[in-house]
């Protein structure tokens, strides 16, 4: 599930990704991102993956569609977590989801980078 974070403001959005992500979870995320893109033209995203477990197979198409629809509108994407696979996920995400993507283990540093 995606939970918008209170630190979100203007064209910078942050979401906690909790548990298993399903296809239905994208029906919450996509309208939020779409509205911010329509308002600002481009956005910056932070995804906190600390409590993320996995993405269900039924969500994969929605995930790829999200990247396809928004990759040119996302200036920066910060991924935050403490999982060893996160650095690899960041490398995979870069060409498909945003102009710049970075992995962080420290949320404060991630917020600083994504807002700068």
Short mmCIF file of N, CA, C and O in Angstrom, two decimals:
data_model
loop_
_atom_site.label_atom_id
_atom_site.label_comp_id
_atom_site.label_asym_id
_atom_site.label_seq_id
_atom_site.Cartn_x
_atom_site.Cartn_y
_atom_site.Cartn_z
N UNK A 1 0.84 -1.16 0.00
CA UNK A 1 0.00 0.00 0.00
C UNK A 1 0.89 1.23 0.00
O UNK A 1 2.00 1.23 0.52
N UNK A 2 0.40 2.30 -0.62
CA UNK A 2 1.10 3.58 -0.66
C UNK A 2 0.42 4.53 0.32
O UNK A 2 -0.79 4.72 0.24
N UNK A 3 1.20 5.12 1.22
CA UNK A 3 0.67 6.09 2.17
C UNK A 3 1.43 7.40 1.98
O UNK A 3 2.66 7.44 2.12
N UNK A 4 0.70 8.47 1.63
CA UNK A 4 1.37 9.75 1.43
C UNK A 4 1.95 10.24 2.75
O UNK A 4 1.32 10.14 3.81
N UNK A 5 3.14 10.79 2.68
CA UNK A 5 3.84 11.26 3.86
C UNK A 5 3.55 12.74 4.11
O UNK A 5 3.34 13.51 3.16
N UNK A 6 3.56 13.13 5.35
CA UNK A 6 3.24 14.51 5.72
C UNK A 6 4.27 15.51 5.20
O UNK A 6 3.98 16.69 5.07
N UNK A 7 5.46 15.06 4.87
CA UNK A 7 6.50 15.95 4.35
C UNK A 7 6.24 16.39 2.91
O UNK A 7 6.92 17.28 2.40
N UNK A 8 5.27 15.78 2.26
CA UNK A 8 4.94 16.15 0.88
C UNK A 8 4.50 17.60 0.81
O UNK A 8 3.77 18.08 1.68
N UNK A 9 4.98 18.30 -0.24
CA UNK A 9 4.57 19.68 -0.45
C UNK A 9 4.82 20.07 -1.91
O UNK A 9 5.80 19.65 -2.51
N UNK A 10 3.92 20.85 -2.44
CA UNK A 10 4.04 21.36 -3.81
C UNK A 10 4.31 20.22 -4.79
O UNK A 10 3.52 19.31 -4.91
N UNK A 11 5.48 20.28 -5.48
CA UNK A 11 5.79 19.27 -6.48
C UNK A 11 6.70 18.16 -5.95
O UNK A 11 7.26 17.40 -6.72
N UNK A 12 6.82 18.08 -4.62
CA UNK A 12 7.60 17.01 -3.99
C UNK A 12 6.64 16.13 -3.20
O UNK A 12 6.00 16.57 -2.25
N UNK A 13 6.56 14.86 -3.62
CA UNK A 13 5.65 13.91 -2.97
C UNK A 13 6.45 12.78 -2.35
O UNK A 13 7.39 12.27 -2.97
N UNK A 14 6.05 12.38 -1.18
CA UNK A 14 6.66 11.24 -0.53
C UNK A 14 5.60 10.22 -0.16
O UNK A 14 4.50 10.58 0.26
N UNK A 15 5.95 8.93 -0.33
CA UNK A 15 5.03 7.85 -0.01
C UNK A 15 5.76 6.75 0.75
O UNK A 15 6.87 6.38 0.38
N UNK A 16 5.12 6.24 1.79
CA UNK A 16 5.58 5.03 2.44
C UNK A 16 4.97 3.86 1.66
O UNK A 16 3.79 3.89 1.34
N UNK A 17 5.79 2.88 1.37
CA UNK A 17 5.31 1.69 0.69
C UNK A 17 5.30 0.60 1.75
O UNK A 17 6.35 0.20 2.25
N UNK A 18 4.11 0.13 2.09
CA UNK A 18 3.94 -0.77 3.23
C UNK A 18 3.37 -2.11 2.78
O UNK A 18 2.38 -2.16 2.04
N UNK A 19 4.01 -3.18 3.23
CA UNK A 19 3.52 -4.52 2.95
C UNK A 19 3.66 -4.89 1.49
O UNK A 19 4.61 -4.50 0.81
N UNK A 20 2.68 -5.64 1.01
CA UNK A 20 2.66 -6.06 -0.39
C UNK A 20 1.87 -5.06 -1.21
O UNK A 20 0.77 -4.66 -0.83
N UNK A 21 2.42 -4.66 -2.34
CA UNK A 21 1.74 -3.72 -3.24
C UNK A 21 0.91 -4.52 -4.23
O UNK A 21 1.40 -5.48 -4.82
N UNK A 22 -0.33 -4.10 -4.41
CA UNK A 22 -1.24 -4.76 -5.34
C UNK A 22 -1.62 -3.80 -6.47
O UNK A 22 -1.36 -2.60 -6.40
N UNK A 23 -2.28 -4.34 -7.45
CA UNK A 23 -2.77 -3.53 -8.58
C UNK A 23 -3.66 -2.39 -8.07
O UNK A 23 -3.57 -1.26 -8.54
N UNK A 24 -4.52 -2.69 -7.11
CA UNK A 24 -5.43 -1.68 -6.58
C UNK A 24 -4.71 -0.52 -5.90
O UNK A 24 -5.22 0.59 -5.86
N UNK A 25 -3.52 -0.76 -5.38
CA UNK A 25 -2.76 0.30 -4.72
C UNK A 25 -2.39 1.40 -5.69
O UNK A 25 -2.27 2.57 -5.31
N UNK A 26 -2.22 1.06 -6.95
CA UNK A 26 -1.89 2.07 -7.95
C UNK A 26 -3.06 3.01 -8.22
O UNK A 26 -2.86 4.13 -8.67
N UNK A 27 -4.28 2.57 -7.92
CA UNK A 27 -5.43 3.46 -8.10
C UNK A 27 -5.43 4.57 -7.06
O UNK A 27 -6.14 5.57 -7.22
N UNK A 28 -4.63 4.45 -6.03
CA UNK A 28 -4.43 5.51 -5.04
C UNK A 28 -3.26 6.39 -5.44
O UNK A 28 -3.33 7.62 -5.40
N UNK A 29 -2.17 5.77 -5.85
CA UNK A 29 -0.93 6.50 -6.18
C UNK A 29 -1.07 7.33 -7.46
O UNK A 29 -0.70 8.52 -7.47
N UNK A 30 -1.57 6.74 -8.52
CA UNK A 30 -1.59 7.40 -9.83
C UNK A 30 -2.35 8.73 -9.82
O UNK A 30 -1.83 9.73 -10.32
N UNK A 31 -3.55 8.82 -9.24
CA UNK A 31 -4.24 10.12 -9.25
C UNK A 31 -3.48 11.22 -8.49
O UNK A 31 -3.48 12.38 -8.90
N UNK A 32 -2.81 10.85 -7.40
CA UNK A 32 -2.02 11.83 -6.63
C UNK A 32 -0.88 12.37 -7.47
O UNK A 32 -0.63 13.57 -7.53
N UNK A 33 -0.16 11.47 -8.12
CA UNK A 33 0.97 11.86 -8.94
C UNK A 33 0.49 12.64 -10.16
O UNK A 33 1.06 13.67 -10.52
N UNK A 34 -0.56 12.18 -10.79
CA UNK A 34 -1.10 12.85 -11.97
C UNK A 34 -1.52 14.28 -11.64
O UNK A 34 -1.24 15.21 -12.40
N UNK A 35 -2.18 14.47 -10.52
CA UNK A 35 -2.62 15.82 -10.12
C UNK A 35 -1.42 16.73 -9.90
O UNK A 35 -1.43 17.90 -10.31
N UNK A 36 -0.37 16.22 -9.27
CA UNK A 36 0.83 17.02 -9.03
C UNK A 36 1.53 17.37 -10.35
O UNK A 36 2.01 18.50 -10.52
N UNK A 37 1.57 16.44 -11.28
CA UNK A 37 2.19 16.70 -12.58
C UNK A 37 1.38 17.75 -13.34
O UNK A 37 1.95 18.68 -13.93
N UNK A 38 0.08 17.63 -13.32
CA UNK A 38 -0.76 18.60 -14.02
C UNK A 38 -0.61 20.00 -13.42
O UNK A 38 -0.63 20.99 -14.13
N UNK A 39 -0.43 20.07 -12.12
CA UNK A 39 -0.28 21.36 -11.43
C UNK A 39 1.09 21.97 -11.65
O UNK A 39 1.22 23.17 -11.89
N UNK A 40 2.15 21.16 -11.58
CA UNK A 40 3.52 21.68 -11.58
C UNK A 40 4.31 21.41 -12.86
O UNK A 40 5.37 21.99 -13.05
N UNK A 41 3.86 20.49 -13.65
CA UNK A 41 4.60 20.13 -14.87
C UNK A 41 5.61 19.03 -14.64
O UNK A 41 5.74 18.12 -15.44
N UNK A 42 6.35 19.13 -13.55
CA UNK A 42 7.29 18.06 -13.19
C UNK A 42 7.28 17.91 -11.68
O UNK A 42 6.91 18.85 -10.96
N UNK A 43 7.66 16.74 -11.23
CA UNK A 43 7.60 16.45 -9.80
C UNK A 43 8.87 15.74 -9.34
O UNK A 43 9.69 15.32 -10.15
N UNK A 44 8.97 15.61 -8.04
CA UNK A 44 10.03 14.84 -7.40
C UNK A 44 9.35 13.90 -6.42
O UNK A 44 8.40 14.28 -5.75
N UNK A 45 9.83 12.66 -6.39
CA UNK A 45 9.20 11.63 -5.56
C UNK A 45 10.19 11.01 -4.58
O UNK A 45 11.37 10.83 -4.91
N UNK A 46 9.67 10.64 -3.43
CA UNK A 46 10.42 9.85 -2.47
C UNK A 46 9.54 8.67 -2.10
O UNK A 46 8.37 8.84 -1.79
N UNK A 47 10.10 7.47 -2.20
CA UNK A 47 9.42 6.26 -1.77
C UNK A 47 10.21 5.65 -0.62
O UNK A 47 11.38 5.29 -0.79
N UNK A 48 9.57 5.56 0.55
CA UNK A 48 10.18 4.91 1.71
C UNK A 48 9.81 3.44 1.66
O UNK A 48 8.66 3.06 1.88
N UNK A 49 10.80 2.60 1.36
CA UNK A 49 10.58 1.16 1.18
C UNK A 49 10.93 0.35 2.43
O UNK A 49 11.03 -0.87 2.36
N UNK A 50 11.12 1.02 3.56
CA UNK A 50 11.54 0.35 4.79
C UNK A 50 10.61 -0.79 5.17
O UNK A 50 11.06 -1.85 5.61
N UNK A 51 9.31 -0.61 4.99
CA UNK A 51 8.33 -1.64 5.37
C UNK A 51 7.68 -2.32 4.17
O UNK A 51 6.62 -2.93 4.28
N UNK A 52 8.32 -2.20 3.02
CA UNK A 52 7.85 -2.84 1.80
C UNK A 52 8.24 -4.31 1.82
O UNK A 52 9.36 -4.66 2.17
N UNK A 53 7.29 -5.18 1.47
CA UNK A 53 7.58 -6.62 1.40
C UNK A 53 7.82 -7.05 -0.05
O UNK A 53 8.86 -7.54 -0.40
N UNK A 54 6.79 -6.87 -0.90
CA UNK A 54 6.91 -7.31 -2.28
C UNK A 54 5.78 -6.71 -3.09
O UNK A 54 4.80 -6.21 -2.55
N UNK A 55 5.91 -6.80 -4.40
CA UNK A 55 4.86 -6.37 -5.29
C UNK A 55 4.20 -7.60 -5.89
O UNK A 55 4.89 -8.45 -6.47
N UNK A 56 2.90 -7.70 -5.73
CA UNK A 56 2.16 -8.84 -6.27
C UNK A 56 2.23 -8.86 -7.79
O UNK A 56 2.33 -7.81 -8.43
N UNK A 57 2.17 -10.01 -8.37
CA UNK A 57 2.26 -10.16 -9.82
C UNK A 57 1.20 -9.32 -10.53
O UNK A 57 1.49 -8.71 -11.57
N UNK A 58 0.00 -9.24 -9.96
CA UNK A 58 -1.06 -8.48 -10.62
C UNK A 58 -0.77 -6.98 -10.68
O UNK A 58 -1.39 -6.25 -11.45
N UNK A 59 0.22 -6.52 -9.93
CA UNK A 59 0.57 -5.09 -9.92
C UNK A 59 1.68 -4.74 -10.91
O UNK A 59 1.93 -3.56 -11.16
N UNK A 60 2.34 -5.72 -11.46
CA UNK A 60 3.49 -5.44 -12.32
C UNK A 60 3.14 -4.57 -13.51
O UNK A 60 3.87 -3.65 -13.85
N UNK A 61 2.04 -4.85 -14.17
CA UNK A 61 1.66 -4.03 -15.33
C UNK A 61 1.37 -2.60 -14.89
O UNK A 61 1.79 -1.64 -15.55
N UNK A 62 0.69 -2.43 -13.76
CA UNK A 62 0.41 -1.09 -13.25
C UNK A 62 1.70 -0.35 -12.92
O UNK A 62 1.82 0.85 -13.15
N UNK A 63 2.67 -1.07 -12.41
CA UNK A 63 3.97 -0.49 -12.08
C UNK A 63 4.67 0.00 -13.35
O UNK A 63 5.13 1.14 -13.43
N UNK A 64 4.73 -0.85 -14.36
CA UNK A 64 5.36 -0.46 -15.62
C UNK A 64 4.60 0.68 -16.30
O UNK A 64 5.22 1.58 -16.87
N UNK A 65 3.27 0.65 -16.24
CA UNK A 65 2.47 1.74 -16.81
C UNK A 65 2.76 3.05 -16.08
O UNK A 65 2.85 4.12 -16.71
N UNK A 66 2.92 2.99 -14.76
CA UNK A 66 3.26 4.18 -13.97
C UNK A 66 4.57 4.79 -14.50
O UNK A 66 4.65 5.99 -14.74
N UNK A 67 5.58 3.96 -14.66
CA UNK A 67 6.85 4.44 -15.19
C UNK A 67 6.72 5.01 -16.58
O UNK A 67 7.25 6.09 -16.88
N UNK A 68 5.99 4.33 -17.43
CA UNK A 68 5.81 4.78 -18.80
C UNK A 68 5.08 6.12 -18.85
O UNK A 68 5.42 7.01 -19.63
N UNK A 69 4.07 6.27 -18.01
CA UNK A 69 3.26 7.49 -18.01
C UNK A 69 3.99 8.70 -17.41
O UNK A 69 3.77 9.82 -17.85
N UNK A 70 4.84 8.47 -16.42
CA UNK A 70 5.38 9.59 -15.65
C UNK A 70 6.89 9.78 -15.72
O UNK A 70 7.40 10.78 -15.21
N UNK A 71 7.63 8.88 -16.35
CA UNK A 71 9.10 8.96 -16.28
C UNK A 71 9.65 10.29 -16.79
O UNK A 71 10.65 10.78 -16.27
N UNK A 72 9.02 10.91 -17.75
CA UNK A 72 9.51 12.19 -18.25
C UNK A 72 9.08 13.37 -17.38
O UNK A 72 9.57 14.49 -17.57
N UNK A 73 8.19 13.13 -16.44
CA UNK A 73 7.71 14.18 -15.54
C UNK A 73 8.35 14.10 -14.16
O UNK A 73 8.17 15.01 -13.35
N UNK A 74 9.07 13.03 -13.89
CA UNK A 74 9.70 12.86 -12.58
C UNK A 74 11.16 13.27 -12.69
O UNK A 74 11.97 12.57 -13.30
N UNK A 75 11.49 14.41 -12.11
CA UNK A 75 12.86 14.92 -12.15
C UNK A 75 13.80 14.05 -11.30
O UNK A 75 14.90 13.72 -11.73
N UNK A 76 13.36 13.79 -10.10
CA UNK A 76 14.17 13.01 -9.16
C UNK A 76 13.28 12.03 -8.41
O UNK A 76 12.15 12.35 -8.05
N UNK A 77 13.84 10.85 -8.15
CA UNK A 77 13.16 9.85 -7.34
C UNK A 77 14.16 9.33 -6.32
O UNK A 77 15.22 8.82 -6.68
N UNK A 78 13.82 9.49 -5.06
CA UNK A 78 14.64 8.96 -3.97
C UNK A 78 13.97 7.70 -3.43
O UNK A 78 12.76 7.70 -3.17
N UNK A 79 14.74 6.64 -3.32
CA UNK A 79 14.26 5.40 -2.73
C UNK A 79 14.98 5.23 -1.40
O UNK A 79 16.21 5.35 -1.34
N UNK A 80 14.22 4.97 -0.35
CA UNK A 80 14.77 4.88 1.00
C UNK A 80 14.48 3.51 1.59
O UNK A 80 13.36 3.00 1.47
N UNK A 81 15.47 2.93 2.21
CA UNK A 81 15.25 1.66 2.89
C UNK A 81 16.53 1.13 3.49
O UNK A 81 17.58 1.77 3.44
N UNK A 82 16.42 -0.05 4.06
CA UNK A 82 17.57 -0.68 4.69
C UNK A 82 17.82 -2.09 4.14
O UNK A 82 18.55 -2.85 4.73
N UNK A 83 17.22 -2.40 3.02
CA UNK A 83 17.37 -3.70 2.39
C UNK A 83 18.58 -3.68 1.46
O UNK A 83 18.80 -2.71 0.74
N UNK A 84 19.31 -4.75 1.43
CA UNK A 84 20.51 -4.81 0.58
C UNK A 84 20.17 -4.75 -0.91
O UNK A 84 20.96 -4.27 -1.71
N UNK A 85 18.99 -5.22 -1.30
CA UNK A 85 18.61 -5.23 -2.71
C UNK A 85 18.22 -3.84 -3.21
O UNK A 85 18.07 -3.63 -4.41
N UNK A 86 18.08 -2.87 -2.33
CA UNK A 86 17.62 -1.55 -2.72
C UNK A 86 18.53 -0.86 -3.72
O UNK A 86 18.06 -0.16 -4.62
N UNK A 87 19.84 -1.03 -3.55
CA UNK A 87 20.78 -0.39 -4.47
C UNK A 87 20.61 -0.94 -5.88
O UNK A 87 20.71 -0.21 -6.86
N UNK A 88 20.33 -2.22 -6.00
CA UNK A 88 20.13 -2.84 -7.31
C UNK A 88 18.80 -2.39 -7.91
O UNK A 88 18.69 -2.16 -9.11
N UNK A 89 17.79 -2.27 -7.07
CA UNK A 89 16.49 -1.81 -7.52
C UNK A 89 16.59 -0.39 -8.08
O UNK A 89 15.95 -0.05 -9.08
N UNK A 90 17.43 0.42 -7.46
CA UNK A 90 17.64 1.78 -7.92
C UNK A 90 18.23 1.80 -9.32
O UNK A 90 17.80 2.58 -10.19
N UNK A 91 19.19 0.95 -9.59
CA UNK A 91 19.79 0.87 -10.92
C UNK A 91 18.76 0.45 -11.96
O UNK A 91 18.76 0.94 -13.08
N UNK A 92 17.89 -0.46 -11.58
CA UNK A 92 16.84 -0.90 -12.50
C UNK A 92 15.81 0.19 -12.74
O UNK A 92 15.28 0.32 -13.84
N UNK A 93 15.53 0.97 -11.73
CA UNK A 93 14.48 1.99 -11.82
C UNK A 93 14.88 3.18 -12.68
O UNK A 93 14.03 3.78 -13.34
N UNK A 94 16.15 3.50 -12.69
CA UNK A 94 16.60 4.74 -13.33
C UNK A 94 16.11 4.92 -14.77
O UNK A 94 15.52 5.95 -15.08
N UNK A 95 16.30 3.99 -15.66
CA UNK A 95 15.88 4.28 -17.05
C UNK A 95 14.36 4.23 -17.27
O UNK A 95 13.88 4.69 -18.30
N UNK A 96 13.62 3.71 -16.30
CA UNK A 96 12.19 3.49 -16.51
C UNK A 96 11.26 4.40 -15.72
O UNK A 96 10.08 4.49 -16.02
N UNK A 97 11.78 5.07 -14.68
CA UNK A 97 10.89 5.78 -13.77
C UNK A 97 11.17 7.26 -13.56
O UNK A 97 10.29 8.00 -13.16
N UNK A 98 12.40 7.71 -13.78
CA UNK A 98 12.72 9.10 -13.48
C UNK A 98 14.00 9.50 -14.18
O UNK A 98 14.79 8.66 -14.60
N UNK A 99 14.20 10.82 -14.27
CA UNK A 99 15.44 11.33 -14.86
C UNK A 99 16.64 11.04 -13.97
O UNK A 99 17.72 10.76 -14.46
N UNK A 100 16.46 11.15 -12.65
CA UNK A 100 17.50 10.83 -11.67
C UNK A 100 16.89 9.97 -10.58
O UNK A 100 15.79 10.25 -10.11
N UNK A 101 17.63 8.93 -10.17
CA UNK A 101 17.18 8.05 -9.09
C UNK A 101 18.36 7.79 -8.17
O UNK A 101 19.46 7.51 -8.66
N UNK A 102 18.12 7.88 -6.86
CA UNK A 102 19.18 7.55 -5.90
C UNK A 102 18.60 6.75 -4.75
O UNK A 102 17.44 6.91 -4.37
N UNK A 103 19.45 5.88 -4.20
CA UNK A 103 19.12 5.05 -3.05
C UNK A 103 19.68 5.71 -1.79
O UNK A 103 20.81 6.21 -1.79
N UNK A 104 18.90 5.70 -0.72
CA UNK A 104 19.31 6.25 0.56
C UNK A 104 18.93 5.30 1.69
O UNK A 104 17.87 4.67 1.63
N UNK A 105 19.76 5.22 2.68
CA UNK A 105 19.41 4.50 3.90
C UNK A 105 18.94 5.48 4.97
O UNK A 105 18.37 5.06 5.98
N UNK A 106 19.16 6.76 4.75
CA UNK A 106 18.79 7.81 5.70
C UNK A 106 17.69 8.68 5.06
O UNK A 106 17.94 9.34 4.04
N UNK A 107 16.52 8.68 5.66
CA UNK A 107 15.38 9.42 5.09
C UNK A 107 15.62 10.92 5.05
O UNK A 107 15.20 11.58 4.10
N UNK A 108 16.29 11.47 6.05
CA UNK A 108 16.55 12.91 6.06
C UNK A 108 17.42 13.31 4.87
O UNK A 108 17.18 14.32 4.23
N UNK A 109 18.44 12.52 4.59
CA UNK A 109 19.30 12.80 3.44
C UNK A 109 18.52 12.67 2.13
O UNK A 109 18.73 13.42 1.19
N UNK A 110 17.62 11.70 2.09
CA UNK A 110 16.80 11.51 0.89
C UNK A 110 15.90 12.72 0.66
O UNK A 110 15.79 13.21 -0.47
N UNK A 111 15.26 13.21 1.71
CA UNK A 111 14.41 14.39 1.58
C UNK A 111 15.22 15.60 1.13
O UNK A 111 14.78 16.37 0.27
N UNK A 112 16.40 15.77 1.71
CA UNK A 112 17.26 16.90 1.31
C UNK A 112 17.60 16.82 -0.17
O UNK A 112 17.49 17.81 -0.91
N UNK A 113 17.99 15.64 -0.64
CA UNK A 113 18.35 15.48 -2.04
C UNK A 113 17.15 15.68 -2.96
O UNK A 113 17.25 16.39 -3.98
N UNK A 114 16.04 15.07 -2.63
CA UNK A 114 14.88 15.13 -3.54
C UNK A 114 14.32 16.55 -3.62
O UNK A 114 13.78 16.96 -4.65
N UNK A 115 14.47 17.35 -2.56
CA UNK A 115 13.97 18.72 -2.57
C UNK A 115 14.96 19.71 -3.18
O UNK A 115 14.56 20.82 -3.52
N UNK A 116 16.23 19.33 -3.31
CA UNK A 116 17.23 20.29 -3.80
C UNK A 116 17.22 20.42 -5.31
O UNK A 116 16.74 19.63 -6.04
#
